[in-house]
PDB file of C-alpha atoms in Angstrom:
ATOM      1  CA  ASN A   1     128.142  75.103  86.481  1.00  0.00           C
ATOM      2  CA  GLU A   2     130.273  78.700  87.531  1.00  0.00           C
ATOM      3  CA  VAL A   3     130.136  79.772  91.096  1.00  0.00           C
ATOM      4  CA  VAL A   4     130.753  82.882  92.158  1.00  0.00           C
ATOM      5  CA  GLY A   5     133.036  83.853  95.218  1.00  0.00           C
ATOM      6  CA  ALA A   6     134.322  86.434  96.972  1.00  0.00           C
ATOM      7  CA  ILE A   7     135.948  89.237  95.345  1.00  0.00           C
ATOM      8  CA  HIS A   8     138.286  91.257  96.898  1.00  0.00           C
ATOM      9  CA  THR A   9     140.608  93.392  94.571  1.00  0.00           C
ATOM     10  CA  VAL A  10     140.880  93.178  90.704  1.00  0.00           C
ATOM     11  CA  ALA A  11     143.562  94.268  88.892  1.00  0.00           C
ATOM     12  CA  THR A  12     143.438  95.510  85.177  1.00  0.00           C
ATOM     13  CA  HIS A  13     146.116  95.110  82.344  1.00  0.00           C
ATOM     14  CA  PRO A  14     147.276  98.509  81.713  1.00  0.00           C
ATOM     15  CA  THR A  15     147.050  98.408  77.756  1.00  0.00           C
ATOM     16  CA  ASP A  16     145.497  95.320  77.143  1.00  0.00           C
ATOM     17  CA  ALA A  17     140.887  94.745  78.214  1.00  0.00           C
ATOM     18  CA  ASN A  18     141.164  91.876  77.482  1.00  0.00           C
ATOM     19  CA  ILE A  19     143.819  90.309  80.223  1.00  0.00           C
ATOM     20  CA  LEU A  20     141.754  90.984  83.780  1.00  0.00           C
ATOM     21  CA  TYR A  21     143.465  89.190  87.569  1.00  0.00           C
ATOM     22  CA  ILE A  22     140.857  89.447  90.861  1.00  0.00           C
ATOM     23  CA  GLY A  23     141.992  88.127  94.317  1.00  0.00           C
ATOM     24  CA  GLY A  24     139.599  86.244  96.192  1.00  0.00           C
ATOM     25  CA  VAL A  25     138.850  85.851  99.856  1.00  0.00           C
ATOM     26  CA  ASN A  26     139.212  82.471 100.087  1.00  0.00           C
ATOM     27  CA  GLY A  27     140.344  81.336  96.529  1.00  0.00           C
ATOM     28  CA  GLY A  28     143.774  83.042  95.938  1.00  0.00           C
ATOM     29  CA  ILE A  29     144.534  84.746  92.685  1.00  0.00           C
ATOM     30  CA  TRP A  30     142.683  84.149  89.312  1.00  0.00           C
ATOM     31  CA  ARG A  31     143.832  85.364  85.467  1.00  0.00           C
ATOM     32  CA  THR A  32     141.753  85.743  82.304  1.00  0.00           C
ATOM     33  CA  SER A  33     143.037  86.478  78.987  1.00  0.00           C
ATOM     34  CA  ASN A  34     139.781  86.980  77.563  1.00  0.00           C
ATOM     35  CA  ALA A  35     137.690  89.676  79.939  1.00  0.00           C
ATOM     36  CA  LYS A  36     135.181  90.953  77.330  1.00  0.00           C
ATOM     37  CA  ALA A  37     134.190  87.783  76.212  1.00  0.00           C
ATOM     38  CA  ALA A  38     130.193  86.964  76.978  1.00  0.00           C
ATOM     39  CA  SER A  39     131.478  84.361  79.673  1.00  0.00           C
ATOM     40  CA  PRO A  40     135.967  84.430  80.335  1.00  0.00           C
ATOM     41  CA  HIS A  41     137.512  81.910  81.225  1.00  0.00           C
ATOM     42  CA  TRP A  42     139.636  81.858  84.189  1.00  0.00           C
ATOM     43  CA  THR A  43     142.759  80.049  85.751  1.00  0.00           C
ATOM     44  CA  PRO A  44     143.517  79.872  88.973  1.00  0.00           C
ATOM     45  CA  LEU A  45     147.142  80.993  89.680  1.00  0.00           C
ATOM     46  CA  THR A  46     147.837  80.285  93.587  1.00  0.00           C
ATOM     47  CA  ASP A  47     146.297  77.214  94.644  1.00  0.00           C
ATOM     48  CA  ASN A  48     149.888  75.684  95.306  1.00  0.00           C
ATOM     49  CA  LEU A  49     151.012  78.176  97.899  1.00  0.00           C
ATOM     50  CA  PRO A  50     149.850  78.156 101.698  1.00  0.00           C
ATOM     51  CA  SER A  51     147.375  80.785 101.988  1.00  0.00           C
ATOM     52  CA  LEU A  52     144.084  82.147  98.713  1.00  0.00           C
ATOM     53  CA  SER A  53     143.238  85.202 100.710  1.00  0.00           C
ATOM     54  CA  ILE A  54     144.261  87.971  98.942  1.00  0.00           C
ATOM     55  CA  GLY A  55     144.024  90.859 100.269  1.00  0.00           C
ATOM     56  CA  ALA A  56     145.197  93.573  97.768  1.00  0.00           C
ATOM     57  CA  LEU A  57     146.877  93.092  94.620  1.00  0.00           C
ATOM     58  CA  GLU A  58     148.345  95.682  91.404  1.00  0.00           C
ATOM     59  CA  PHE A  59     150.334  95.982  89.004  1.00  0.00           C
ATOM     60  CA  ASP A  60     154.012  97.490  89.037  1.00  0.00           C
ATOM     61  CA  PRO A  61     153.886 100.606  86.590  1.00  0.00           C
ATOM     62  CA  THR A  62     157.628 100.153  86.549  1.00  0.00           C
ATOM     63  CA  ASP A  63     157.563  97.044  84.123  1.00  0.00           C
ATOM     64  CA  ALA A  64     157.270  98.121  80.421  1.00  0.00           C
ATOM     65  CA  THR A  65     156.095  94.475  80.177  1.00  0.00           C
ATOM     66  CA  ASN A  66     153.307  94.734  82.182  1.00  0.00           C
ATOM     67  CA  ARG A  67     153.961  91.399  83.833  1.00  0.00           C
ATOM     68  CA  THR A  68     155.162  92.691  86.878  1.00  0.00           C
ATOM     69  CA  LEU A  69     152.277  92.434  90.249  1.00  0.00           C
ATOM     70  CA  ILE A  70     152.390  91.916  93.939  1.00  0.00           C
ATOM     71  CA  ALA A  71     149.443  90.819  96.534  1.00  0.00           C
ATOM     72  CA  GLY A  72     149.606  90.606  99.657  1.00  0.00           C
ATOM     73  CA  ILE A  73     147.720  88.358 101.561  1.00  0.00           C
ATOM     74  CA  GLY A  74     144.409  89.304 104.689  1.00  0.00           C
ATOM     75  CA  ARG A  75     141.799  87.624 105.969  1.00  0.00           C
ATOM     76  CA  LEU A  76     140.127  90.570 106.513  1.00  0.00           C
ATOM     77  CA  PHE A  77     137.777  90.862 103.828  1.00  0.00           C
ATOM     78  CA  GLY A  78     135.651  87.397 103.983  1.00  0.00           C
ATOM     79  CA  GLY A  79     133.801  84.948 106.779  1.00  0.00           C
ATOM     80  CA  PHE A  80     135.750  82.001 107.638  1.00  0.00           C
ATOM     81  CA  ASN A  81     138.736  84.341 107.965  1.00  0.00           C
ATOM     82  CA  ARG A  82     140.367  82.251 111.217  1.00  0.00           C
ATOM     83  CA  HIS A  83     139.901  79.220 108.566  1.00  0.00           C
ATOM     84  CA  ILE A  84     141.679  80.059 105.315  1.00  0.00           C
ATOM     85  CA  GLY A  85     145.039  79.586 105.294  1.00  0.00           C
ATOM     86  CA  PRO A  86     148.303  81.164 107.391  1.00  0.00           C
ATOM     87  CA  LEU A  87     149.039  84.857 106.857  1.00  0.00           C
ATOM     88  CA  THR A  88     151.958  84.506 104.951  1.00  0.00           C
ATOM     89  CA  GLY A  89     152.953  87.919 104.400  1.00  0.00           C
ATOM     90  CA  VAL A  90     153.647  89.181 100.233  1.00  0.00           C
ATOM     91  CA  LEU A  91     153.332  87.452  96.272  1.00  0.00           C
ATOM     92  CA  ARG A  92     155.612  89.299  93.618  1.00  0.00           C
ATOM     93  CA  THR A  93     155.138  87.921  89.749  1.00  0.00           C
ATOM     94  CA  THR A  94     157.858  89.118  87.295  1.00  0.00           C
ATOM     95  CA  ASP A  95     155.730  86.504  84.341  1.00  0.00           C
ATOM     96  CA  GLY A  96     152.418  86.881  84.261  1.00  0.00           C
ATOM     97  CA  GLY A  97     151.337  84.881  87.535  1.00  0.00           C
ATOM     98  CA  ASP A  98     152.414  82.014  85.897  1.00  0.00           C
ATOM     99  CA  ASN A  99     154.753  82.058  89.272  1.00  0.00           C
ATOM    100  CA  TRP A 100     155.123  83.272  92.234  1.00  0.00           C
ATOM    101  CA  THR A 101     157.656  84.338  95.058  1.00  0.00           C
ATOM    102  CA  GLN A 102     156.725  84.768  98.268  1.00  0.00           C
ATOM    103  CA  ILE A 103     158.071  87.450 100.773  1.00  0.00           C
ATOM    104  CA  SER A 104     157.709  86.246 104.407  1.00  0.00           C
ATOM    105  CA  HIS A 105     159.756  88.796 105.881  1.00  0.00           C
ATOM    106  CA  PRO A 106     158.987  88.773 109.470  1.00  0.00           C
ATOM    107  CA  LEU A 107     157.183  92.826 109.592  1.00  0.00           C
ATOM    108  CA  LEU A 108     155.294  90.828 107.104  1.00  0.00           C
ATOM    109  CA  VAL A 109     154.235  87.550 108.316  1.00  0.00           C
ATOM    110  CA  ASN A 110     151.296  87.106 110.794  1.00  0.00           C
ATOM    111  CA  GLN A 111     149.564  90.392 109.394  1.00  0.00           C
ATOM    112  CA  HIS A 112     146.596  91.357 107.494  1.00  0.00           C
ATOM    113  CA  ILE A 113     148.136  93.037 104.249  1.00  0.00           C
ATOM    114  CA  THR A 114     145.471  95.869 102.891  1.00  0.00           C
ATOM    115  CA  GLY A 115     147.303  97.521 100.744  1.00  0.00           C
ATOM    116  CA  VAL A 116     150.486  96.961  98.622  1.00  0.00           C
ATOM    117  CA  ALA A 117     152.607  98.589  95.771  1.00  0.00           C
ATOM    118  CA  ALA A 118     155.853  97.384  93.481  1.00  0.00           C
ATOM    119  CA  ARG A 119     157.943 100.578  91.859  1.00  0.00           C
ATOM    120  CA  GLY A 120     161.030  98.075  90.261  1.00  0.00           C
ATOM    121  CA  ALA A 121     163.077  97.543  93.650  1.00  0.00           C
ATOM    122  CA  THR A 122     160.410  99.681  95.879  1.00  0.00           C
ATOM    123  CA  LEU A 123     157.850  98.076  97.624  1.00  0.00           C
ATOM    124  CA  LEU A 124     155.352  98.845 100.192  1.00  0.00           C
ATOM    125  CA  ALA A 125     152.417  97.646 101.713  1.00  0.00           C
ATOM    126  CA  THR A 126     150.139  98.737 104.729  1.00  0.00           C
ATOM    127  CA  SER A 127     148.213  96.164 106.750  1.00  0.00           C
ATOM    128  CA  PHE A 128     146.137  96.092 110.267  1.00  0.00           C
ATOM    129  CA  GLY A 129     149.050  95.684 112.733  1.00  0.00           C
ATOM    130  CA  ALA A 130     152.158  96.666 111.528  1.00  0.00           C
ATOM    131  CA  GLY A 131     151.161  99.643 109.302  1.00  0.00           C
ATOM    132  CA  ILE A 132     152.984 101.073 106.474  1.00  0.00           C
ATOM    133  CA  VAL A 133     156.469  98.693 106.240  1.00  0.00           C
ATOM    134  CA  ARG A 134     159.004  99.907 102.960  1.00  0.00           C
ATOM    135  CA  SER A 135     161.158  97.961 100.731  1.00  0.00           C
ATOM    136  CA  THR A 136     163.987  99.584  98.680  1.00  0.00           C
ATOM    137  CA  ASP A 137     165.856  96.019  97.490  1.00  0.00           C
ATOM    138  CA  GLY A 138     162.864  94.151  96.173  1.00  0.00           C
ATOM    139  CA  GLY A 139     161.062  92.864  99.243  1.00  0.00           C
ATOM    140  CA  ILE A 140     164.720  91.186 100.788  1.00  0.00           C
ATOM    141  CA  ASN A 141     164.958  94.028 103.415  1.00  0.00           C
ATOM    142  CA  TRP A 142     162.406  96.125 104.846  1.00  0.00           C
ATOM    143  CA  VAL A 143     161.577  98.771 107.448  1.00  0.00           C
ATOM    144  CA  GLN A 144     158.588 100.306 109.283  1.00  0.00           C
ATOM    145  CA  VAL A 145     157.689 103.658 108.019  1.00  0.00           C
ATOM    146  CA  SER A 146     154.671 104.118 110.287  1.00  0.00           C
ATOM    147  CA  ASP A 147     155.328 106.004 113.675  1.00  0.00           C
ATOM    148  CA  GLY A 148     157.546 107.863 112.319  1.00  0.00           C
ATOM    149  CA  ALA A 149     158.036 109.789 108.946  1.00  0.00           C
ATOM    150  CA  GLY A 150     154.925 110.898 109.394  1.00  0.00           C
ATOM    151  CA  LEU A 151     152.679 107.935 110.034  1.00  0.00           C
ATOM    152  CA  PRO A 152     151.392 107.386 113.048  1.00  0.00           C
ATOM    153  CA  PHE A 153     151.894 104.083 114.431  1.00  0.00           C
ATOM    154  CA  SER A 154     148.115 102.736 113.432  1.00  0.00           C
ATOM    155  CA  PRO A 155     146.383 100.781 111.517  1.00  0.00           C
ATOM    156  CA  GLY A 156     146.924 100.977 107.722  1.00  0.00           C
ATOM    157  CA  TYR A 157     143.366 100.411 105.944  1.00  0.00           C
ATOM    158  CA  ASP A 158     143.492 101.201 101.909  1.00  0.00           C
ATOM    159  CA  LEU A 159     146.566 102.473  99.897  1.00  0.00           C
ATOM    160  CA  VAL A 160     146.288 103.816  96.151  1.00  0.00           C
ATOM    161  CA  SER A 161     148.745 105.582  93.829  1.00  0.00           C
ATOM    162  CA  ASP A 162     148.461 108.610  91.553  1.00  0.00           C
ATOM    163  CA  PRO A 163     148.630 106.862  87.867  1.00  0.00           C
ATOM    164  CA  ASN A 164     150.630 110.150  86.470  1.00  0.00           C
ATOM    165  CA  ASN A 165     153.194 110.430  89.405  1.00  0.00           C
ATOM    166  CA  LEU A 166     154.998 107.178  90.398  1.00  0.00           C
ATOM    167  CA  ASP A 167     156.098 108.662  93.410  1.00  0.00           C
ATOM    168  CA  ARG A 168     153.021 109.792  94.928  1.00  0.00           C
ATOM    169  CA  PHE A 169     150.832 107.949  96.966  1.00  0.00           C
ATOM    170  CA  TYR A 170     147.709 107.909  99.539  1.00  0.00           C
ATOM    171  CA  VAL A 171     147.509 105.190 102.656  1.00  0.00           C
ATOM    172  CA  PHE A 172     143.880 105.701 105.183  1.00  0.00           C
ATOM    173  CA  VAL A 173     144.962 105.361 108.676  1.00  0.00           C
ATOM    174  CA  LEU A 174     142.374 104.182 110.668  1.00  0.00           C
ATOM    175  CA  ARG A 175     140.636 106.686 112.980  1.00  0.00           C
ATOM    176  CA  THR A 176     143.542 109.443 112.303  1.00  0.00           C
ATOM    177  CA  GLY A 177     143.517 110.987 108.572  1.00  0.00           C
ATOM    178  CA  ILE A 178     143.899 110.356 105.152  1.00  0.00           C
ATOM    179  CA  PHE A 179     147.992 110.634 104.653  1.00  0.00           C
ATOM    180  CA  ARG A 180     150.116 111.443 101.438  1.00  0.00           C
ATOM    181  CA  SER A 181     153.693 110.720  99.880  1.00  0.00           C
ATOM    182  CA  ASP A 182     155.581 112.153  97.040  1.00  0.00           C
ATOM    183  CA  ASN A 183     158.807 110.491  97.437  1.00  0.00           C
ATOM    184  CA  GLY A 184     157.444 106.959  97.035  1.00  0.00           C
ATOM    185  CA  GLY A 185     156.686 105.996 100.511  1.00  0.00           C
ATOM    186  CA  ALA A 186     160.001 107.731 102.615  1.00  0.00           C
ATOM    187  CA  THR A 187     157.285 110.273 104.291  1.00  0.00           C
ATOM    188  CA  TRP A 188     154.073 111.337 104.432  1.00  0.00           C
ATOM    189  CA  THR A 189     152.071 114.467 105.206  1.00  0.00           C
ATOM    190  CA  ASN A 190     148.207 114.342 106.890  1.00  0.00           C
ATOM    191  CA  ILE A 191     145.787 116.135 103.799  1.00  0.00           C
ATOM    192  CA  SER A 192     142.665 115.457 105.601  1.00  0.00           C
ATOM    193  CA  SER A 193     143.001 117.208 109.206  1.00  0.00           C
ATOM    194  CA  GLY A 194     142.670 120.661 108.099  1.00  0.00           C
ATOM    195  CA  ASP A 195     138.824 119.921 106.961  1.00  0.00           C
ATOM    196  CA  PRO A 196     136.903 119.639 109.919  1.00  0.00           C
ATOM    197  CA  THR A 197     134.108 117.694 108.558  1.00  0.00           C
ATOM    198  CA  LEU A 198     136.324 114.952 107.061  1.00  0.00           C
ATOM    199  CA  ASN A 199     138.204 114.600 109.945  1.00  0.00           C
ATOM    200  CA  GLY A 200     135.648 114.696 112.337  1.00  0.00           C
ATOM    201  CA  ILE A 201     134.110 111.328 110.190  1.00  0.00           C
ATOM    202  CA  ILE A 202     137.625 109.749 110.384  1.00  0.00           C
ATOM    203  CA  THR A 203     138.417 110.159 113.671  1.00  0.00           C
ATOM    204  CA  HIS A 204     135.374 109.154 115.222  1.00  0.00           C
ATOM    205  CA  GLU A 205     135.370 105.556 116.794  1.00  0.00           C
ATOM    206  CA  THR A 206     133.131 103.845 114.854  1.00  0.00           C
ATOM    207  CA  ASN A 207     135.552 104.488 112.167  1.00  0.00           C
ATOM    208  CA  GLY A 208     136.228 101.230 110.222  1.00  0.00           C
ATOM    209  CA  SER A 209     137.472 101.722 107.406  1.00  0.00           C
ATOM    210  CA  ALA A 210     138.032 103.587 103.890  1.00  0.00           C
ATOM    211  CA  GLU A 211     138.199 103.121  99.999  1.00  0.00           C
ATOM    212  CA  MET A 212     140.307 105.349  97.976  1.00  0.00           C
ATOM    213  CA  ALA A 213     140.977 105.358  94.413  1.00  0.00           C
ATOM    214  CA  VAL A 214     142.988 108.332  92.136  1.00  0.00           C
ATOM    215  CA  ALA A 215     141.617 109.754  88.273  1.00  0.00           C
ATOM    216  CA  SER A 216     143.850 109.862  85.084  1.00  0.00           C
ATOM    217  CA  ASN A 217     143.817 113.504  85.818  1.00  0.00           C
ATOM    218  CA  GLY A 218     144.962 112.857  89.801  1.00  0.00           C
ATOM    219  CA  ARG A 219     141.880 113.823  91.341  1.00  0.00           C
ATOM    220  CA  LEU A 220     141.685 111.286  94.281  1.00  0.00           C
ATOM    221  CA  TYR A 221     138.347 109.884  95.334  1.00  0.00           C
ATOM    222  CA  VAL A 222     137.708 108.683  99.207  1.00  0.00           C
ATOM    223  CA  VAL A 223     134.433 106.460 100.315  1.00  0.00           C
ATOM    224  CA  VAL A 224     134.812 106.956 104.344  1.00  0.00           C
ATOM    225  CA  GLU A 225     132.919 104.479 106.369  1.00  0.00           C
ATOM    226  CA  ASN A 226     130.840 103.742 110.271  1.00  0.00           C
ATOM    227  CA  ALA A 227     129.589 101.192 111.696  1.00  0.00           C
ATOM    228  CA  GLY A 228     129.110  99.569 109.192  1.00  0.00           C
ATOM    229  CA  GLN A 229     127.724 102.336 106.879  1.00  0.00           C
ATOM    230  CA  ALA A 230     129.193 105.438 103.985  1.00  0.00           C
ATOM    231  CA  GLN A 231     128.940 108.684 106.241  1.00  0.00           C
ATOM    232  CA  TYR A 232     131.596 110.702 104.199  1.00  0.00           C
ATOM    233  CA  ILE A 233     131.808 110.470  99.895  1.00  0.00           C
ATOM    234  CA  GLY A 234     134.321 112.890  98.580  1.00  0.00           C
ATOM    235  CA  PHE A 235     137.299 114.005  96.374  1.00  0.00           C
ATOM    236  CA  THR A 236     140.192 116.396  96.215  1.00  0.00           C
ATOM    237  CA  ASN A 237     140.219 119.412  94.124  1.00  0.00           C
ATOM    238  CA  ASN A 238     143.910 118.877  92.977  1.00  0.00           C
ATOM    239  CA  PRO A 239     146.557 116.575  95.003  1.00  0.00           C
ATOM    240  CA  ALA A 240     147.507 119.002  97.031  1.00  0.00           C
ATOM    241  CA  GLU A 241     144.468 119.370  98.572  1.00  0.00           C
ATOM    242  CA  SER A 242     142.181 117.505 101.184  1.00  0.00           C
ATOM    243  CA  ALA A 243     139.613 115.583 100.133  1.00  0.00           C
ATOM    244  CA  SER A 244     135.892 117.826  99.474  1.00  0.00           C
ATOM    245  CA  ALA A 245     132.286 115.875 100.226  1.00  0.00           C
TER     246      ALA A 245
END
């Protein structure tokens, strides 16, 4: 009698293919330790928290034990999105998900978190309301990076990192561009503005979102959605270049 709910994000363990985490749009964070089994057993990890609307979930690659994850609360990704719990900010665990710390800074609360990243004490979060915010002390204090440091004040939709360079991140800024940071999110550069085709699709008034992923060789893949349809699928030839169709 298994029931499938809408899953928005997946975090794969860096070294153990049997360990997998998922974030549901209405169901919180779940973990399995036998992901390769025909019928894996899943354990809910956040049922005791105020909100089960998971907008983002990532491992911290600087933790050698692979037990630190960061998650973001966001209600943009599923049905009943006005009825499924408060926007409480960011969650962080250092014991594989058994216990979670709520990070509810004013820059995070009441924001739809769309992307998160952790590099030890440096934490990043993107949202529809505040763009990119950053902490360098483990989440105690946060500053708004958007509207400065090369980023406009505009909704941030997706945040991904380069597995070969822990300081390199990419963010998609709605109807503006794809931006890259090479210093842990402190400053950013628009890498899509030089491609007329890609830039035209991103800046069109119907642009609604994009999804990105970075391959093991550092190549960035991107799908841009306009008016509910994929309008652009492309990749970079190398990290210093903009995406190509």
